[in-house]
mmCIF file of C-alpha atoms in Angstrom:
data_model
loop_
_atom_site.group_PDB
_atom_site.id
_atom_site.type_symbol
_atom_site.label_atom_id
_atom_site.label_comp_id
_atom_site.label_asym_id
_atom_site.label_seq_id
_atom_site.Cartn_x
_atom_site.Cartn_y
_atom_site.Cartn_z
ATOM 1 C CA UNK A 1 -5.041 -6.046 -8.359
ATOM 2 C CA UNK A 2 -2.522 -8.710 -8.896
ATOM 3 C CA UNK A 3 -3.418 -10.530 -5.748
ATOM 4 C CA UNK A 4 -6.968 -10.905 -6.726
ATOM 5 C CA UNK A 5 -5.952 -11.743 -10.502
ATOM 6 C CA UNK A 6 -2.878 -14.155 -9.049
ATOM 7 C CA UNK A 7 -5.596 -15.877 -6.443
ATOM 8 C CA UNK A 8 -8.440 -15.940 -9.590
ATOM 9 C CA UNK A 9 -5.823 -17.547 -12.437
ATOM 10 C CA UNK A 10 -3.268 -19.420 -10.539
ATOM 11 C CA UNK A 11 -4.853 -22.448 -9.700
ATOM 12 C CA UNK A 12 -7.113 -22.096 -13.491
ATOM 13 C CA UNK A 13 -5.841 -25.973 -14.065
ATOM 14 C CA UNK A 14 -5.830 -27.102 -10.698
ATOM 15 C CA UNK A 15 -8.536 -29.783 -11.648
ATOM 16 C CA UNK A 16 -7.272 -30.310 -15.220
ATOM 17 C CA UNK A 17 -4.021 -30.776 -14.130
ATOM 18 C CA UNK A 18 -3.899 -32.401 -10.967
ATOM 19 C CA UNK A 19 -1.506 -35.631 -12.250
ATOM 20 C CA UNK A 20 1.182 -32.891 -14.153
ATOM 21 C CA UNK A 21 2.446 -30.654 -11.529
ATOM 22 C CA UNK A 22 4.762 -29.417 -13.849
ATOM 23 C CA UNK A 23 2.023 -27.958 -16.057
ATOM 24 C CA UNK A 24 0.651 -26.381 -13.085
ATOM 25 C CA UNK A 25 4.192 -25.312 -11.854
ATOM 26 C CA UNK A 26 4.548 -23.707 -16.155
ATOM 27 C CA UNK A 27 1.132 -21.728 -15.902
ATOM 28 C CA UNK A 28 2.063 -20.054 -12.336
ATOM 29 C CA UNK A 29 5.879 -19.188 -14.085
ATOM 30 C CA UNK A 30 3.825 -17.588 -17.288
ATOM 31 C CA UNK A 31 1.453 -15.083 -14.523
ATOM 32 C CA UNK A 32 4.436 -14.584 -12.764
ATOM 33 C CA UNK A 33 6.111 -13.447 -15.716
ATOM 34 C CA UNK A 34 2.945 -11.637 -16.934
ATOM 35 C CA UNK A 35 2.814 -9.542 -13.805
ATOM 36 C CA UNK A 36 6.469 -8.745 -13.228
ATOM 37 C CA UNK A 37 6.086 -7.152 -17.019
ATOM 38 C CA UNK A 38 3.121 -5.276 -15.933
ATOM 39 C CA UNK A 39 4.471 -4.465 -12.861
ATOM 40 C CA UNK A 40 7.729 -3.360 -14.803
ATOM 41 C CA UNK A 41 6.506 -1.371 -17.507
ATOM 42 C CA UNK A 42 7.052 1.791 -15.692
ATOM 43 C CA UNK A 43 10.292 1.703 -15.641
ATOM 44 C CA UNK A 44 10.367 1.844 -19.546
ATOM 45 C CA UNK A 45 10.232 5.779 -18.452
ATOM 46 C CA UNK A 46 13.044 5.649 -17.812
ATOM 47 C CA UNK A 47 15.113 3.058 -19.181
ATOM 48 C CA UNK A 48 13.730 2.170 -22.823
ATOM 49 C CA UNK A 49 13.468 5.622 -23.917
ATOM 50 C CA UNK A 50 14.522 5.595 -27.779
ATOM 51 C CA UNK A 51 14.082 6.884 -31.304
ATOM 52 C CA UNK A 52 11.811 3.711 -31.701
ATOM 53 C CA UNK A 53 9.806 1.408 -29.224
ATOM 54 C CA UNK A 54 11.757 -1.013 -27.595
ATOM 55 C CA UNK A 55 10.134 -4.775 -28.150
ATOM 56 C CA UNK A 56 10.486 -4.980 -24.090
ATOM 57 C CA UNK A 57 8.641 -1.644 -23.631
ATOM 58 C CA UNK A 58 5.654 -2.232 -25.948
ATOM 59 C CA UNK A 59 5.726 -5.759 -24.473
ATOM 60 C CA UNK A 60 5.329 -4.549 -20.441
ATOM 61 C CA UNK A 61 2.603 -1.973 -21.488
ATOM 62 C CA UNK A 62 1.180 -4.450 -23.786
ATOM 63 C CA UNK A 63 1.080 -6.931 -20.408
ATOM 64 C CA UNK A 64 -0.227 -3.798 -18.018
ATOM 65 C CA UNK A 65 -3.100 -3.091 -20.496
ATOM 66 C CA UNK A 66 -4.050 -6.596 -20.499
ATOM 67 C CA UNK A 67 -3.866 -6.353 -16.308
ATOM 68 C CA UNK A 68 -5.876 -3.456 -16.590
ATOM 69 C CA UNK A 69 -8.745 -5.600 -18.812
ATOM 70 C CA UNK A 70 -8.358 -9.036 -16.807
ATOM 71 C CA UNK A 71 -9.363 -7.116 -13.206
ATOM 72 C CA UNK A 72 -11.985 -5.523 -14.882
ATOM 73 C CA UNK A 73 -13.037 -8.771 -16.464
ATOM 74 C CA UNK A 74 -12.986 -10.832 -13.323
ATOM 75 C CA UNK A 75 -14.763 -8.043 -11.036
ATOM 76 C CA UNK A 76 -17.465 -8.149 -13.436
ATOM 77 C CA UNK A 77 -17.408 -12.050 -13.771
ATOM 78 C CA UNK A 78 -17.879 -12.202 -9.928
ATOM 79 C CA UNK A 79 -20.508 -9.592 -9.601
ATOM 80 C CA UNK A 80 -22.921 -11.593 -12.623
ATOM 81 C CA UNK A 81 -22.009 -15.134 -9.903
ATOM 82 C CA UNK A 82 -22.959 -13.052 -6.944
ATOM 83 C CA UNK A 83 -26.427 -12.148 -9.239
ATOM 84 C CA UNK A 84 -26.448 -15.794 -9.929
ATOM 85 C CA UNK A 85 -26.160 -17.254 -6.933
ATOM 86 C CA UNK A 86 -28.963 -14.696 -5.083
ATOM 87 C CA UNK A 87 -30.983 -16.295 -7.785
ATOM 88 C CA UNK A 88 -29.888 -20.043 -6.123
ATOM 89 C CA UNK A 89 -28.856 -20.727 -9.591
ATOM 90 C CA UNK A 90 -25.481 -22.784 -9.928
ATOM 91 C CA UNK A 91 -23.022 -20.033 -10.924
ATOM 92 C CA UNK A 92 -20.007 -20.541 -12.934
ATOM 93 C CA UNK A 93 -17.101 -22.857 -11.905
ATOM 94 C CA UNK A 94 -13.442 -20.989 -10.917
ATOM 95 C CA UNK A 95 -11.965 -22.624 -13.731
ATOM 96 C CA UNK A 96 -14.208 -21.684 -16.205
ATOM 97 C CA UNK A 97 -14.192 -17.951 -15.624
ATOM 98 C CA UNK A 98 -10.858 -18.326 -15.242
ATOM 99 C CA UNK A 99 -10.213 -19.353 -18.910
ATOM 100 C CA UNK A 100 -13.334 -16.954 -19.868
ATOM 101 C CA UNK A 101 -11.117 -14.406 -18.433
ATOM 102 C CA UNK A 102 -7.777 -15.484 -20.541
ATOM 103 C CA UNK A 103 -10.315 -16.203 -23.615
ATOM 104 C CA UNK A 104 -11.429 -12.529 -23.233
ATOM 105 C CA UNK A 105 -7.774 -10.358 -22.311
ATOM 106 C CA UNK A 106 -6.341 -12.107 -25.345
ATOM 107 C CA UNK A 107 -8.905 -11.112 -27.252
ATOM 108 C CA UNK A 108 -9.152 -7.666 -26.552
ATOM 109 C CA UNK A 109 -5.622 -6.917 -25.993
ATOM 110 C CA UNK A 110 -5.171 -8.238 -29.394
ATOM 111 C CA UNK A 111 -7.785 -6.106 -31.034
ATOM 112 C CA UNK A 112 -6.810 -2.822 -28.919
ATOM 113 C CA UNK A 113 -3.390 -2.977 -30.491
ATOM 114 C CA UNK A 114 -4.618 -3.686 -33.745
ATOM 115 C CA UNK A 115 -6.520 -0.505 -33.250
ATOM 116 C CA UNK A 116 -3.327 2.073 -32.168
ATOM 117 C CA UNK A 117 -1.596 0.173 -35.345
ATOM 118 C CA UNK A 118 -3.907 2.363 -37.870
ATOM 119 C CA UNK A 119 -2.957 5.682 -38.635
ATOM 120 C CA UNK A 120 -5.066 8.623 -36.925
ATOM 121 C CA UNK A 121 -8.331 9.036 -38.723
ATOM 122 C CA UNK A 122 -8.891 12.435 -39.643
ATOM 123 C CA UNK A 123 -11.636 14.459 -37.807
ATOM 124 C CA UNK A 124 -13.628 17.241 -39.705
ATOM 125 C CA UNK A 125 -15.078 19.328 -37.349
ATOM 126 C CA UNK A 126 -16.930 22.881 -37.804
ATOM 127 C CA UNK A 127 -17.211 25.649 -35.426
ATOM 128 C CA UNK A 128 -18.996 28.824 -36.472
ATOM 129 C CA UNK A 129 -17.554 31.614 -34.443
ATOM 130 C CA UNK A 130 -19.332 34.700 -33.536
ATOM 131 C CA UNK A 131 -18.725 37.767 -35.156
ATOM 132 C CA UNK A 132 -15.885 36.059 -37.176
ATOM 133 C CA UNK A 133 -14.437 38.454 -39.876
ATOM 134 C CA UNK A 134 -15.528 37.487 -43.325
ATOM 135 C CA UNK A 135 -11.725 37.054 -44.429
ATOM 136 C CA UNK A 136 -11.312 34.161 -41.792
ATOM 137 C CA UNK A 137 -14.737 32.557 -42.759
ATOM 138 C CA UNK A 138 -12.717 29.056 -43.574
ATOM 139 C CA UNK A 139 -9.760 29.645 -41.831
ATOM 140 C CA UNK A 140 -8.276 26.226 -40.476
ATOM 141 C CA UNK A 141 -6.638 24.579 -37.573
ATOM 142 C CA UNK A 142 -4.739 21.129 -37.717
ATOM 143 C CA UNK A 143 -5.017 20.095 -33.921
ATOM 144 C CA UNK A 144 -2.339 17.384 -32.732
ATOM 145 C CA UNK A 145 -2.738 16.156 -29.321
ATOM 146 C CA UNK A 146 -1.119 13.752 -26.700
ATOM 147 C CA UNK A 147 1.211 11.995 -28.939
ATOM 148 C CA UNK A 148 3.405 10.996 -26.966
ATOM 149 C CA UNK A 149 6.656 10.311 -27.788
ATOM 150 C CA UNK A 150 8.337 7.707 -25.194
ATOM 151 C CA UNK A 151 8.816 4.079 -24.775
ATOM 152 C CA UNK A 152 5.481 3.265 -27.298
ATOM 153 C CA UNK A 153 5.688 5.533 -29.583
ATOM 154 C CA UNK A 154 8.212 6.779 -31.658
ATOM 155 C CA UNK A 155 10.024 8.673 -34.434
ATOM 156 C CA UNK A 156 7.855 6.836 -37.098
ATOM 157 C CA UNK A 157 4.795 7.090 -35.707
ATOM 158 C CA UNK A 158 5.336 11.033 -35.482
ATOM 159 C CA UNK A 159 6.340 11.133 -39.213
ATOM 160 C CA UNK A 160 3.306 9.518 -40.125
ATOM 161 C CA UNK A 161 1.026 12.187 -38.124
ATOM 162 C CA UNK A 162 3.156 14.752 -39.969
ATOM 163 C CA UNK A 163 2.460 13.394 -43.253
ATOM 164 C CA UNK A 164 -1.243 12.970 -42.826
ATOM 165 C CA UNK A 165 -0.893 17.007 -41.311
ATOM 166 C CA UNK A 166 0.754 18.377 -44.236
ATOM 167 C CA UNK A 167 -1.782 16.797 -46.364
ATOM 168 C CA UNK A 168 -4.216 18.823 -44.618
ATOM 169 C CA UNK A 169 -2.939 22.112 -45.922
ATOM 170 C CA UNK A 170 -4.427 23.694 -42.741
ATOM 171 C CA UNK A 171 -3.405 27.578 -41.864
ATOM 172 C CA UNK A 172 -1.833 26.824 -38.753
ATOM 173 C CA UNK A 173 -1.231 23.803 -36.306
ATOM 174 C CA UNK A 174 -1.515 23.437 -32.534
ATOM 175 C CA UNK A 175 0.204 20.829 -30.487
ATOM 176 C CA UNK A 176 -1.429 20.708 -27.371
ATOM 177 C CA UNK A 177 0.434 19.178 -25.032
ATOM 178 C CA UNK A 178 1.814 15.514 -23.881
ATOM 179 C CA UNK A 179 4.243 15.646 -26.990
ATOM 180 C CA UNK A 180 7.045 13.457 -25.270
ATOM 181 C CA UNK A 181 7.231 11.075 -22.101
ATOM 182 C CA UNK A 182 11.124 11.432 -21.350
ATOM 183 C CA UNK A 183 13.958 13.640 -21.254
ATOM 184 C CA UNK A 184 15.337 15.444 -24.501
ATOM 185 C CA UNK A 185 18.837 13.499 -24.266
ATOM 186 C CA UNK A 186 16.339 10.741 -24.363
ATOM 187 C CA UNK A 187 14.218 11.377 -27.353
ATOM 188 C CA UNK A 188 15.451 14.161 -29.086
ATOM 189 C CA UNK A 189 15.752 12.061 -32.341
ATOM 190 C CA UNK A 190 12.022 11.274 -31.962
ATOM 191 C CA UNK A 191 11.042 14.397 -32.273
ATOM 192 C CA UNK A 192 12.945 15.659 -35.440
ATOM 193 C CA UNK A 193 9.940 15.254 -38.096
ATOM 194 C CA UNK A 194 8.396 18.269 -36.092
ATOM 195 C CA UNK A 195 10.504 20.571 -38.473
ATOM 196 C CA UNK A 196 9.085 18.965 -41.558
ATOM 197 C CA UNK A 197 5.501 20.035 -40.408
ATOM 198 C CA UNK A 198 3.856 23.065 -43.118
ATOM 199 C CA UNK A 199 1.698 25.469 -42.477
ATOM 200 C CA UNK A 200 0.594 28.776 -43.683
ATOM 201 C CA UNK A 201 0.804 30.904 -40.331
ATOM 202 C CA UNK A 202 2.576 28.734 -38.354
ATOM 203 C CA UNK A 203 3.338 26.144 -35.398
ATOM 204 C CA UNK A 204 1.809 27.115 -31.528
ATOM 205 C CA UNK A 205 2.960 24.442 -29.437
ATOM 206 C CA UNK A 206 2.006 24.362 -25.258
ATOM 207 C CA UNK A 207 2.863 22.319 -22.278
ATOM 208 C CA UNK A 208 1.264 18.958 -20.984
ATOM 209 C CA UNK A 209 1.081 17.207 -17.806
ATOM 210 C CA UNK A 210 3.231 14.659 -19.112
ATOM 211 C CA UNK A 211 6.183 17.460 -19.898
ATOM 212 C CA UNK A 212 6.320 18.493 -16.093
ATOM 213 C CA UNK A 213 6.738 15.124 -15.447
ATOM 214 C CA UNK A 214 9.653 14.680 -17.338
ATOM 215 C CA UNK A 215 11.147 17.505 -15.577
ATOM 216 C CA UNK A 216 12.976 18.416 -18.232
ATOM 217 C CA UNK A 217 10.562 20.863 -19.492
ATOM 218 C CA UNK A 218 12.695 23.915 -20.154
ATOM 219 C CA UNK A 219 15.169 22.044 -22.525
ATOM 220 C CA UNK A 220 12.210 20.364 -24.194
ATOM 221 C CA UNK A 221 10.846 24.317 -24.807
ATOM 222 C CA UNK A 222 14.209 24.958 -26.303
ATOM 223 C CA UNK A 223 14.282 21.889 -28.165
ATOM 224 C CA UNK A 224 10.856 23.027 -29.885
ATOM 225 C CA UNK A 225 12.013 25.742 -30.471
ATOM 226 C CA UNK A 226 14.905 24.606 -32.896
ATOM 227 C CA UNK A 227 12.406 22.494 -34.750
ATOM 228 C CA UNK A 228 10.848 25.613 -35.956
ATOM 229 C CA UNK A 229 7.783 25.340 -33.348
ATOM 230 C CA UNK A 230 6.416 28.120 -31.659
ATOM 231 C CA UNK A 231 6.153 27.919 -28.067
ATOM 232 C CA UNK A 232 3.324 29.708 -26.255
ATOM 233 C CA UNK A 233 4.527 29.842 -22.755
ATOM 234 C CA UNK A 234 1.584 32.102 -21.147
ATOM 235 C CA UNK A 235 1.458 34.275 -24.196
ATOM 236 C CA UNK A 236 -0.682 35.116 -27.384
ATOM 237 C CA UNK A 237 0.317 35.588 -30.990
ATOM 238 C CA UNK A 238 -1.396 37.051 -33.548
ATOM 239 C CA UNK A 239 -2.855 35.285 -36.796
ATOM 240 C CA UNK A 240 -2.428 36.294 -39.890
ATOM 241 C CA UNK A 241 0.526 38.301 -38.248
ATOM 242 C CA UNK A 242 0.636 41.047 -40.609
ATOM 243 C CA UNK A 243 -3.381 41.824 -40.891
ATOM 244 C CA UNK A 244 -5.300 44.203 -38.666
ATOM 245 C CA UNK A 245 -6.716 43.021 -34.934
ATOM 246 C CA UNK A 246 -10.883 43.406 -36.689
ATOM 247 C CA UNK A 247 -9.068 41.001 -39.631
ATOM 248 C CA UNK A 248 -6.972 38.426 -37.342
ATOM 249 C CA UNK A 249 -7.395 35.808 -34.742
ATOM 250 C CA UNK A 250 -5.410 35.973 -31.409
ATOM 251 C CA UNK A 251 -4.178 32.725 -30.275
ATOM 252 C CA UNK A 252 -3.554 32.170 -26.817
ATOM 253 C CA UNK A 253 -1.855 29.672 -24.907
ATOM 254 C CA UNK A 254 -0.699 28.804 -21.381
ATOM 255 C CA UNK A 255 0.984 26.615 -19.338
ATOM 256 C CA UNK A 256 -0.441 23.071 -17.936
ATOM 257 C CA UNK A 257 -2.035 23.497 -14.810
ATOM 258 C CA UNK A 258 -0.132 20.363 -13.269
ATOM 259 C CA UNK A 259 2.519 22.744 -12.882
ATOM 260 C CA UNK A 260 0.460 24.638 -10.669
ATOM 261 C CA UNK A 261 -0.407 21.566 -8.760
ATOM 262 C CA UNK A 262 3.386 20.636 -8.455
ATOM 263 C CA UNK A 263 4.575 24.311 -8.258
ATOM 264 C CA UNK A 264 6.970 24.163 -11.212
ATOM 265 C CA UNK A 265 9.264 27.411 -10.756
ATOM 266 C CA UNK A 266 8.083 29.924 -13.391
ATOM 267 C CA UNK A 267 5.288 27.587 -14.493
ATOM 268 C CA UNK A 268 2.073 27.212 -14.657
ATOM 269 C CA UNK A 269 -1.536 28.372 -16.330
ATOM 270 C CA UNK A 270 -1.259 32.601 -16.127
ATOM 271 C CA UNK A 271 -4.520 33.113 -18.304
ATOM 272 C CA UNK A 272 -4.155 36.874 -17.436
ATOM 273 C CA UNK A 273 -0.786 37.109 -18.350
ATOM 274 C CA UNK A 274 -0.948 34.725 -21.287
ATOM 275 C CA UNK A 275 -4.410 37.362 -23.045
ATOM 276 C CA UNK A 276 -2.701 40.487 -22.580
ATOM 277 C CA UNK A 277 -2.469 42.289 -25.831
ATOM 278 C CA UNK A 278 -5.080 40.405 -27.332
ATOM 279 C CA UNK A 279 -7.822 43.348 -29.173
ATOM 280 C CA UNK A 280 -11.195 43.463 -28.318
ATOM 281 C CA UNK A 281 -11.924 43.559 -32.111
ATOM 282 C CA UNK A 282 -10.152 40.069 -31.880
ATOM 283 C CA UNK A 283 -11.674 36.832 -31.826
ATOM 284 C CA UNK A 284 -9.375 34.815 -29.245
ATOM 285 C CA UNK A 285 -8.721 31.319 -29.115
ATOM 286 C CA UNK A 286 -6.854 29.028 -25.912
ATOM 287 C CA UNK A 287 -4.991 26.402 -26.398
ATOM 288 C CA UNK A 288 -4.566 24.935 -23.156
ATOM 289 C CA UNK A 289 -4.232 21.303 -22.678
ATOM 290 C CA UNK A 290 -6.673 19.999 -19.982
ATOM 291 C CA UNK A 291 -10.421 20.114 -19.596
ATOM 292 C CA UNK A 292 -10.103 21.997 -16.092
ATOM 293 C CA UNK A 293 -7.871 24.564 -17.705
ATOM 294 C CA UNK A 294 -10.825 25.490 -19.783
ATOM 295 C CA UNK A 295 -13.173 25.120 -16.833
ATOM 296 C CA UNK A 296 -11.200 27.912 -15.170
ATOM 297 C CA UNK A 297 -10.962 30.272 -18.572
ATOM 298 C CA UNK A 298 -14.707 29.711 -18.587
ATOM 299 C CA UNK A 299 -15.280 31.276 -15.100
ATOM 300 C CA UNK A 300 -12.224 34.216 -15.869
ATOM 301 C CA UNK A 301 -13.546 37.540 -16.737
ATOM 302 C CA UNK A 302 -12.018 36.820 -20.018
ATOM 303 C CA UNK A 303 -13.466 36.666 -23.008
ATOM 304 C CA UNK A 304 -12.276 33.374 -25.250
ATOM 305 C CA UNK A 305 -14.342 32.491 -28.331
ATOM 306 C CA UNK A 306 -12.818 28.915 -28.295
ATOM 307 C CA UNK A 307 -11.004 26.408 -26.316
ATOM 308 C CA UNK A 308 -8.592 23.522 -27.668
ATOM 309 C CA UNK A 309 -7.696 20.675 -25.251
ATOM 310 C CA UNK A 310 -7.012 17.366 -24.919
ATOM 311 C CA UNK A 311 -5.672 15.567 -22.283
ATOM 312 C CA UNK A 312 -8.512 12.729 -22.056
ATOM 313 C CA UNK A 313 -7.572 9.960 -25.086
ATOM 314 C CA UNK A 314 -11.524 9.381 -24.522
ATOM 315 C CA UNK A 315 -10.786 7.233 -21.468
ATOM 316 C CA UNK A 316 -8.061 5.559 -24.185
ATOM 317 C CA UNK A 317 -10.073 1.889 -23.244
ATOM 318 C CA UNK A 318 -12.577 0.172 -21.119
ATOM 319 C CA UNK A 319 -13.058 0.908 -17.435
ATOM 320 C CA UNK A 320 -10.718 3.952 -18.260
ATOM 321 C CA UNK A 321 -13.499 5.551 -20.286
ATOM 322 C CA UNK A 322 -16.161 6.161 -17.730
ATOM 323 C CA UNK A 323 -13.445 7.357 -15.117
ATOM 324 C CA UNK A 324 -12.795 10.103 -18.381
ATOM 325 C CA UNK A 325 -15.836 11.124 -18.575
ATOM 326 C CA UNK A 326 -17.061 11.613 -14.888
ATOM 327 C CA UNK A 327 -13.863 13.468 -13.622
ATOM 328 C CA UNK A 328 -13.088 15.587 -17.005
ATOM 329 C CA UNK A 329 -15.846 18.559 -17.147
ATOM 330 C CA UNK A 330 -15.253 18.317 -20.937
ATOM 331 C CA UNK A 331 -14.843 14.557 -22.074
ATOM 332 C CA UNK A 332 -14.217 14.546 -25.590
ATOM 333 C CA UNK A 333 -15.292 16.492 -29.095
ATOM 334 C CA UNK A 334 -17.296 19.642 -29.812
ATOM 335 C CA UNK A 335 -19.045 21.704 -26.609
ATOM 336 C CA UNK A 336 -20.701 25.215 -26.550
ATOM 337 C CA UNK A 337 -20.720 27.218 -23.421
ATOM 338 C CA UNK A 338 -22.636 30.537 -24.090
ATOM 339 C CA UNK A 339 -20.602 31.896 -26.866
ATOM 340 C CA UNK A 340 -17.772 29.920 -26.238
ATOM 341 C CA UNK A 341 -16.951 26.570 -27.830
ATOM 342 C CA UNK A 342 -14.857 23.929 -26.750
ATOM 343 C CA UNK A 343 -13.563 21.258 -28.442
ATOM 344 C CA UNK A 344 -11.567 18.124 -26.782
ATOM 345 C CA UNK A 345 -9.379 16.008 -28.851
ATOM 346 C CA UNK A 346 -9.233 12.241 -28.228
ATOM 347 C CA UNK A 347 -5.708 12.405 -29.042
ATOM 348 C CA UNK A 348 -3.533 11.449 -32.236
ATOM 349 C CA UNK A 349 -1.947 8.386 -30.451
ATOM 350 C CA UNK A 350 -1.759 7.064 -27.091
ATOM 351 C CA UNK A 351 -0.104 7.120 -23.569
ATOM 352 C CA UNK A 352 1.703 3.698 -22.352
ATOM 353 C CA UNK A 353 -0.378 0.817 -23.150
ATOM 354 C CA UNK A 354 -0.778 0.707 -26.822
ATOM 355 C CA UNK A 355 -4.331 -0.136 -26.579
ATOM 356 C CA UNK A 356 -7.606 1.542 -27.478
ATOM 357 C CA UNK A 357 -11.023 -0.046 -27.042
ATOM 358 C CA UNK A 358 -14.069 1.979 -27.850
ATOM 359 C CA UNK A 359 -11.521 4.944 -28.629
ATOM 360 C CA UNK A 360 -10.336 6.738 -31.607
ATOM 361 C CA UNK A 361 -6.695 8.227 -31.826
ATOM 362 C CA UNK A 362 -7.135 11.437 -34.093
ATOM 363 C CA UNK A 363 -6.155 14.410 -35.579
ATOM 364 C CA UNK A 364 -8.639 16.880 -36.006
ATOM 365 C CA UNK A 365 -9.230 19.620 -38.442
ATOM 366 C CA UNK A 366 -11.143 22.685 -37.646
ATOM 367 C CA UNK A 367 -12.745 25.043 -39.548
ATOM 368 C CA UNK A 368 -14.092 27.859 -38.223
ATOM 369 C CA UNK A 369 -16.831 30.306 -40.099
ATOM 370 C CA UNK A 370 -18.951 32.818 -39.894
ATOM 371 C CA UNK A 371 -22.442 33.412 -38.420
#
């Protein structure tokens, strides 16, 4: 990608410029510059982990999403020439889609991180559940998803998702997944607001793809822990706790399945494991992170009433989106599948580039009642 953007933008004021070779010699420093950020912003992983975004972190990411948008542009710039000129029309000059292209990745890079800036927008969503006991008709669930936590986004970000979740008043909250992107002695200031999160019934917390890739998911388990978050780590608790199974929910959750794909030791989505002990009389709901995960509980033997993931951001921007949606068998929001529902959040922030274009970061309140 950076040799066709470098062979596209480098020689943008070639004709402008041809008597100041040191404003030519400027512009090729600045995509140089440009791309060794992109190129870089990787390595914020691992070396700008802290409490708060680094300026050079959000910077690189800032710089890949703009890479990201300025390919995109510039294929689709030379596809409408290639129209153009099978039309023997005169199709545009190099230079001027050149500073189309700059024109347009300002623009949108701009307005993409004007968008993660907001706050999450609060989703309302309704799921009428099937033989749902008349003292759960209304019961809700705050749903946090893919925040995180790493070299964009930090400890006050996560206080402001905990505000906006207390202000919910929901009866419990699930964190599903892709909480942190680094290791705990990394980041384990970031997460502290966790502990100031309220709820009636409690915290459920499970694993990410982005948590195995840390690999440094068994402290991060313990560190959730200590913040008063309940880890389901292929296992189910009941809710209310202290009701009877025909008068309670049983909440399920398991492991990623990337941890099956990278053979984590002692990891990894155990669906039968994680529903055993669950009542028939029970209605059940899985909290598992990814679209496939649910894909796979759909074609168990087991019987799940709903499904919370994540996972997606929506495609978080533009090409990203329609990649999303064609490999995920559950994109984003509310899905039925016989009796079972699904519902996939967009996320409450973002991953990496702090960008989204035709995406909304959320966090989503459910309420389920009865038919």
């Amino acid at each position: 990608m950076s040799i066709f953007v470098w062979k596209n933008l480098s020689s943008a004021c070639q004709d402008k410029c041809q008597q100041a070779s040191t404003l030519r010699l400027m512009w090729k420093l600045i995509l140089i510059l440009y791309m060794m950020l992109a190129h870089g912003s990787y390595t914020s992983n691992f070396l700008l982990n802290r409490t708060e975004p680094t300026y050079l972190g959000t910077i690189s990411y800032l710089c890949l999403g703009a890479h990201m948008q300025m390919c995109t542009f510039l294929v689709i710039a030379k596809a409408v020439n290639f129209v153009i000129r099978l039309w023997k029309k005169r199709p545009l000059k190099d230079d001027h889609t050149a500073i189309l292209a700059i024109v347009y990745v300002l623009s949108i890079t701009s307005y993409g991180y004007y968008k993660v800036c907001e706050p999450p927008i609060v989703k309302n969503v309704t799921i009428p559940l099937k033989n749902l006991p008349h003292s759960l008709d209304g019961f809700t669930i705050t749903l946090l998803s893919d925040i995180h936590i790493g070299p964009t986004v930090g400890k006050k970000q996560l206080e402001v998702a905990v505000e906006i979740t207390n202000n919910l008043q929901s009866d419990i909250v699930v964190i599903d997944g892709d909480l942190v992107d680094g290791l705990v002695s990394q980041l384990r200031d970031a997460v502290q607001p966790l502990r100031n999160i309220r709820s009636k019934h409690g915290i459920f917390y499970v694993t990410g793809n982005h948590e195995y890739y840390t690999m440094d998911v068994e402290n991060w388990m313990e560190t959730i822990k200590e913040l008063g978050v309940q880890v389901l780590h292929n296992t189910n608790v009941k809710v209310p706790a202290d009701k009877a199974d025909d008068n309670s929910l049983c909440f399920i959750g398991t492991d990623d399945i990337e941890a099956d794909r990278i053979r984590y030791e002692n990891h990894g989505m155990k669906l039968d494991t994680a529903i055993k002990g669950c009542s028939e009389e029970q209605r059940t709901i899985l909290i598992a992170h990814q679209p496939k995960a649910a894909k796979i509980a759909l074609q168990s033997i087991n019987k799940i009433d709903l499904i919370l993931c994540g996972h997606t951001h929506g495609g978080q921007m533009f090409p990203y989106i329609i990649s999303s949606y064609l490999i995920n068998p559950f994109y984003a929001g509310l899905y039925q599948h016989g009796d079972t529902f699904i519902y996939v959040s967009m996320g409450t922030y973002y991953w990496g580039f702090p960008m989204r274009i035709g995406t909304q970061h959320e966090i989503t309140k459910i309420t389920l009642v009865t038919v």
